Coordinates of N, CA and C in Angstrom, one line a residue:
X153 N 129.4 -14.7 94.6 CA 130.5 -15.5 95.0 C 130.1 -16.9 95.2
X154 N 128.9 -17.1 95.8 CA 128.5 -18.4 96.4 C 128.3 -19.2 95.1
X155 N 128.1 -18.8 94.0 CA 127.8 -19.6 92.8 C 129.0 -20.6 92.5
X156 N 130.2 -20.1 92.9 CA 131.4 -20.8 92.8 C 131.4 -22.2 93.6
X157 N 130.6 -22.2 94.5 CA 130.5 -23.3 95.4 C 129.4 -24.3 95.2
X158 N 128.5 -24.0 94.2 CA 127.4 -24.9 93.9 C 127.9 -26.3 93.6
X159 N 128.8 -26.4 92.7 CA 129.2 -27.7 92.3 C 129.9 -28.4 93.3
X160 N 130.7 -27.8 94.2 CA 131.4 -28.3 95.2 C 130.3 -28.9 96.4
X161 N 129.4 -28.2 96.6 CA 128.2 -28.5 97.5 C 127.5 -29.7 96.9
X162 N 127.3 -29.7 95.8 CA 126.5 -30.9 95.1 C 127.4 -32.2 95.2
X163 N 128.6 -32.1 94.8 CA 129.4 -33.2 94.9 C 129.6 -33.7 96.3
X164 N 129.8 -32.9 97.3 CA 129.9 -33.4 98.6 C 128.6 -34.0 99.1
X165 N 127.4 -33.4 98.7 CA 126.1 -34.0 99.1 C 125.9 -35.4 98.6
X166 N 126.3 -35.5 97.2 CA 126.1 -36.8 96.5 C 127.0 -38.0 97.3
X167 N 128.3 -37.5 97.8 CA 128.9 -38.4 98.7 C 128.3 -38.6 99.9
X168 N 127.9 -37.6 100.5 CA 127.1 -37.8 101.8 C 126.0 -38.8 101.6
X169 N 125.2 -38.7 100.7 CA 124.0 -39.6 100.4 C 124.5 -41.0 100.2
X170 N 125.6 -41.2 99.6 CA 126.1 -42.6 99.5 C 126.7 -43.1 100.8
X171 N 127.3 -42.2 101.6 CA 127.9 -42.7 102.9 C 126.7 -43.0 103.9
X172 N 125.6 -42.2 103.8 CA 124.5 -42.5 104.6 C 123.8 -43.7 104.3
X173 N 123.7 -44.1 103.1 CA 123.1 -45.3 102.7 C 123.9 -46.5 103.2
X174 N 125.2 -46.3 103.2 CA 126.1 -47.4 103.6 C 126.2 -47.5 105.1
X175 N 126.4 -46.3 105.9 CA 126.8 -46.4 107.3 C 125.4 -45.8 108.2
X176 N 124.5 -45.3 107.6 CA 123.3 -44.9 108.4 C 123.6 -43.4 108.9
X177 N 122.9 -43.2 110.0 CA 123.0 -41.9 110.7 C 124.4 -41.6 111.2
X178 N 124.9 -40.4 111.0 CA 126.3 -40.1 111.5 C 126.4 -38.6 112.1
X179 N 127.2 -38.5 113.1 CA 127.5 -37.2 113.5 C 128.2 -36.3 112.5
X180 N 128.3 -35.1 112.7 CA 128.9 -34.1 111.7 C 130.4 -34.6 111.5
X181 N 131.1 -34.8 112.7 CA 132.5 -35.2 112.6 C 132.6 -36.5 111.9
X182 N 131.8 -37.4 112.1 CA 131.7 -38.7 111.2 C 131.6 -38.4 109.7
X183 N 130.6 -37.5 109.4 CA 130.4 -37.2 108.1 C 131.5 -36.6 107.4
X184 N 132.2 -35.6 108.1 CA 133.4 -35.1 107.5 C 134.6 -36.1 107.5
X185 N 134.7 -36.9 108.4 CA 135.9 -37.8 108.4 C 135.6 -38.8 107.2
X186 N 134.5 -39.4 106.9 CA 134.2 -40.4 105.9 C 134.1 -39.8 104.6
X187 N 133.8 -38.6 104.6 CA 133.7 -37.9 103.1 C 135.1 -37.4 102.7
X188 N 136.0 -37.2 103.8 CA 137.4 -36.8 103.5 C 137.4 -35.4 103.4
X189 N 136.5 -34.6 104.0 CA 136.5 -33.1 104.0 C 136.8 -32.5 105.4
X190 N 137.2 -33.2 106.4 CA 137.5 -32.8 107.7 C 138.5 -31.6 107.6
X191 N 139.6 -31.9 107.0 CA 140.8 -31.1 107.1 C 140.4 -29.8 106.3
X192 N 139.8 -29.9 105.1 CA 139.3 -28.8 104.4 C 138.3 -27.9 105.1
X193 N 137.4 -28.7 105.9 CA 136.4 -28.0 106.7 C 137.1 -27.1 107.8
X194 N 138.1 -27.8 108.5 CA 138.9 -26.9 109.5 C 139.7 -25.8 108.9
X195 N 140.2 -26.2 107.7 CA 141.1 -25.1 107.1 C 140.3 -23.8 106.5
X196 N 139.0 -24.2 106.2 CA 138.2 -23.0 105.7 C 137.9 -22.1 106.9
X197 N 137.8 -22.6 108.0 CA 137.6 -21.6 109.3 C 138.9 -20.9 109.5
X198 N 140.1 -21.5 109.6 CA 141.4 -20.9 109.9 C 141.7 -19.8 108.7
X199 N 141.2 -20.1 107.5 CA 141.6 -19.1 106.3 C 140.4 -18.2 106.1
X200 N 139.4 -18.2 107.1 CA 138.2 -17.4 107.0 C 137.5 -17.5 105.6
X201 N 137.6 -18.7 105.0 CA 136.9 -19.0 103.9 C 135.5 -19.4 104.1
X202 N 134.7 -18.5 104.6 CA 133.3 -18.7 105.0 C 132.5 -19.4 103.9
X203 N 132.7 -19.0 102.6 CA 131.9 -19.7 101.5 C 132.2 -21.0 101.5
X204 N 133.4 -21.6 101.6 CA 133.9 -22.9 101.6 C 133.3 -23.7 102.8
X205 N 133.3 -23.2 103.9 CA 132.8 -23.7 105.2 C 131.4 -24.0 105.1
X206 N 130.6 -23.0 104.6 CA 129.1 -23.1 104.3 C 129.0 -24.2 103.2
X207 N 129.7 -24.2 102.2 CA 129.4 -25.3 101.1 C 129.7 -26.6 101.8
X208 N 130.6 -26.8 102.5 CA 130.9 -28.3 103.1 C 129.9 -28.5 104.1
X209 N 129.6 -27.5 104.9 CA 128.5 -27.9 105.8 C 127.2 -28.3 105.2
X210 N 126.7 -27.6 104.2 CA 125.5 -27.8 103.4 C 125.8 -29.1 102.8
X211 N 126.8 -29.5 102.2 CA 127.1 -30.8 101.4 C 127.0 -31.9 102.3
X212 N 127.3 -31.9 103.5 CA 127.2 -32.9 104.5 C 125.9 -32.9 105.4
X213 N 125.0 -32.1 104.8 CA 123.7 -32.0 105.2 C 123.6 -31.5 106.8
X214 N 124.3 -30.5 107.1 CA 124.3 -29.9 108.5 C 123.0 -28.8 108.3
X215 N 122.1 -29.0 109.4 CA 121.0 -28.0 109.3 C 121.5 -26.6 109.7
X216 N 120.5 -25.7 109.0 CA 120.8 -24.3 109.0 C 121.2 -23.7 110.4
X217 N 120.3 -24.1 111.3 CA 120.6 -23.4 112.7 C 122.1 -23.9 113.2
X218 N 122.5 -25.1 112.9 CA 123.7 -25.6 113.3 C 124.8 -25.0 112.5
X219 N 124.6 -24.6 111.2 CA 125.7 -23.9 110.5 C 125.9 -22.5 111.1
X220 N 124.8 -22.0 111.4 CA 124.9 -20.6 112.0 C 125.5 -20.5 113.3
X221 N 125.3 -21.6 114.1 CA 125.9 -21.6 115.5 C 127.3 -21.9 115.4
X222 N 127.6 -22.8 114.5 CA 129.1 -23.1 114.3 C 129.8 -21.8 113.9
X223 N 129.2 -21.1 113.0 CA 130.0 -19.8 112.5 C 130.1 -18.8 113.7
X224 N 128.9 -18.7 114.4 CA 129.0 -17.6 115.6 C 130.1 -18.2 116.5
X225 N 130.1 -19.5 116.9 CA 131.0 -19.9 117.8 C 132.5 -19.5 117.4
X226 N 132.7 -19.5 116.2 CA 134.0 -19.2 115.6 C 134.3 -17.6 115.4
X227 N 133.2 -16.9 115.9 CA 133.4 -15.5 115.9 C 132.9 -14.8 114.5
X228 N 132.1 -15.5 113.7 CA 131.6 -14.9 112.5 C 130.2 -14.4 112.7
X229 N 130.0 -13.1 112.2 CA 128.9 -12.5 112.3 C 127.8 -13.0 111.1
X230 N 126.7 -13.5 111.3 CA 125.7 -13.9 110.4 C 125.2 -12.7 109.7
X231 N 125.6 -12.5 108.5 CA 125.0 -11.5 107.6 C 124.0 -12.0 106.7
X232 N 123.4 -11.0 105.9 CA 122.4 -11.3 105.0 C 122.9 -12.3 103.9
X233 N 124.2 -11.8 103.6 CA 124.9 -12.6 102.5 C 125.0 -14.0 102.9
X234 N 125.4 -14.2 104.2 CA 125.5 -15.6 104.6 C 124.2 -16.5 104.6
X235 N 123.2 -15.7 105.0 CA 122.0 -16.4 105.2 C 121.5 -16.7 103.7
X236 N 121.7 -15.9 102.7 CA 121.3 -16.2 101.3 C 122.2 -17.4 100.9
X237 N 123.4 -17.4 101.0 CA 124.3 -18.5 100.6 C 123.8 -19.7 101.1
X238 N 123.6 -19.9 102.4 CA 123.1 -21.0 103.0 C 121.7 -21.5 102.4
X239 N 120.9 -20.6 102.3 CA 119.6 -21.0 101.6 C 119.6 -21.4 100.3
X240 N 120.4 -20.6 99.3 CA 120.5 -21.0 97.9 C 121.3 -22.4 97.8
X241 N 122.4 -22.7 98.5 CA 123.0 -24.0 98.5 C 122.1 -25.1 98.8
X242 N 121.2 -24.8 99.9 CA 120.3 -25.8 100.3 C 119.3 -26.2 99.2
X243 N 118.8 -25.1 98.6 CA 117.8 -25.3 97.5 C 118.5 -26.0 96.3
X244 N 119.7 -25.6 95.9 CA 120.4 -26.2 94.8 C 120.6 -27.9 95.1
X245 N 120.9 -28.3 96.2 CA 121.2 -29.6 96.4 C 120.0 -30.5 96.6
X246 N 118.9 -29.8 97.0 CA 117.6 -30.5 97.1 C 116.9 -30.6 95.8
X247 N 117.4 -30.0 94.7 CA 117.1 -30.1 93.3 C 115.9 -29.2 93.0
X248 N 115.7 -28.1 94.0 CA 114.7 -27.1 93.6 C 115.3 -25.7 93.3
X249 N 116.6 -25.7 93.1 CA 117.2 -24.4 92.8 C 117.6 -24.3 91.3

């Protein structure tokens, strides 16, 4: 299932890189607002679309522990499938996947 989100993640990450060059270091909320993905990020949680939530999080370069913590805070159990998806998407955007 997470293969469907590889292209989305790569596109968001490319946008994140452009924003970082222009604006420097940013908070997660700043990254979401400037990238235009804030509403989709919030909607993905409300809709329980964990794959999309992870894809956007990885795309804006949120570190793995923070992604897991955000999911836990929202009542999501971290499964092996979630761990694998995070790792696979991170490998894809870094060009090693």
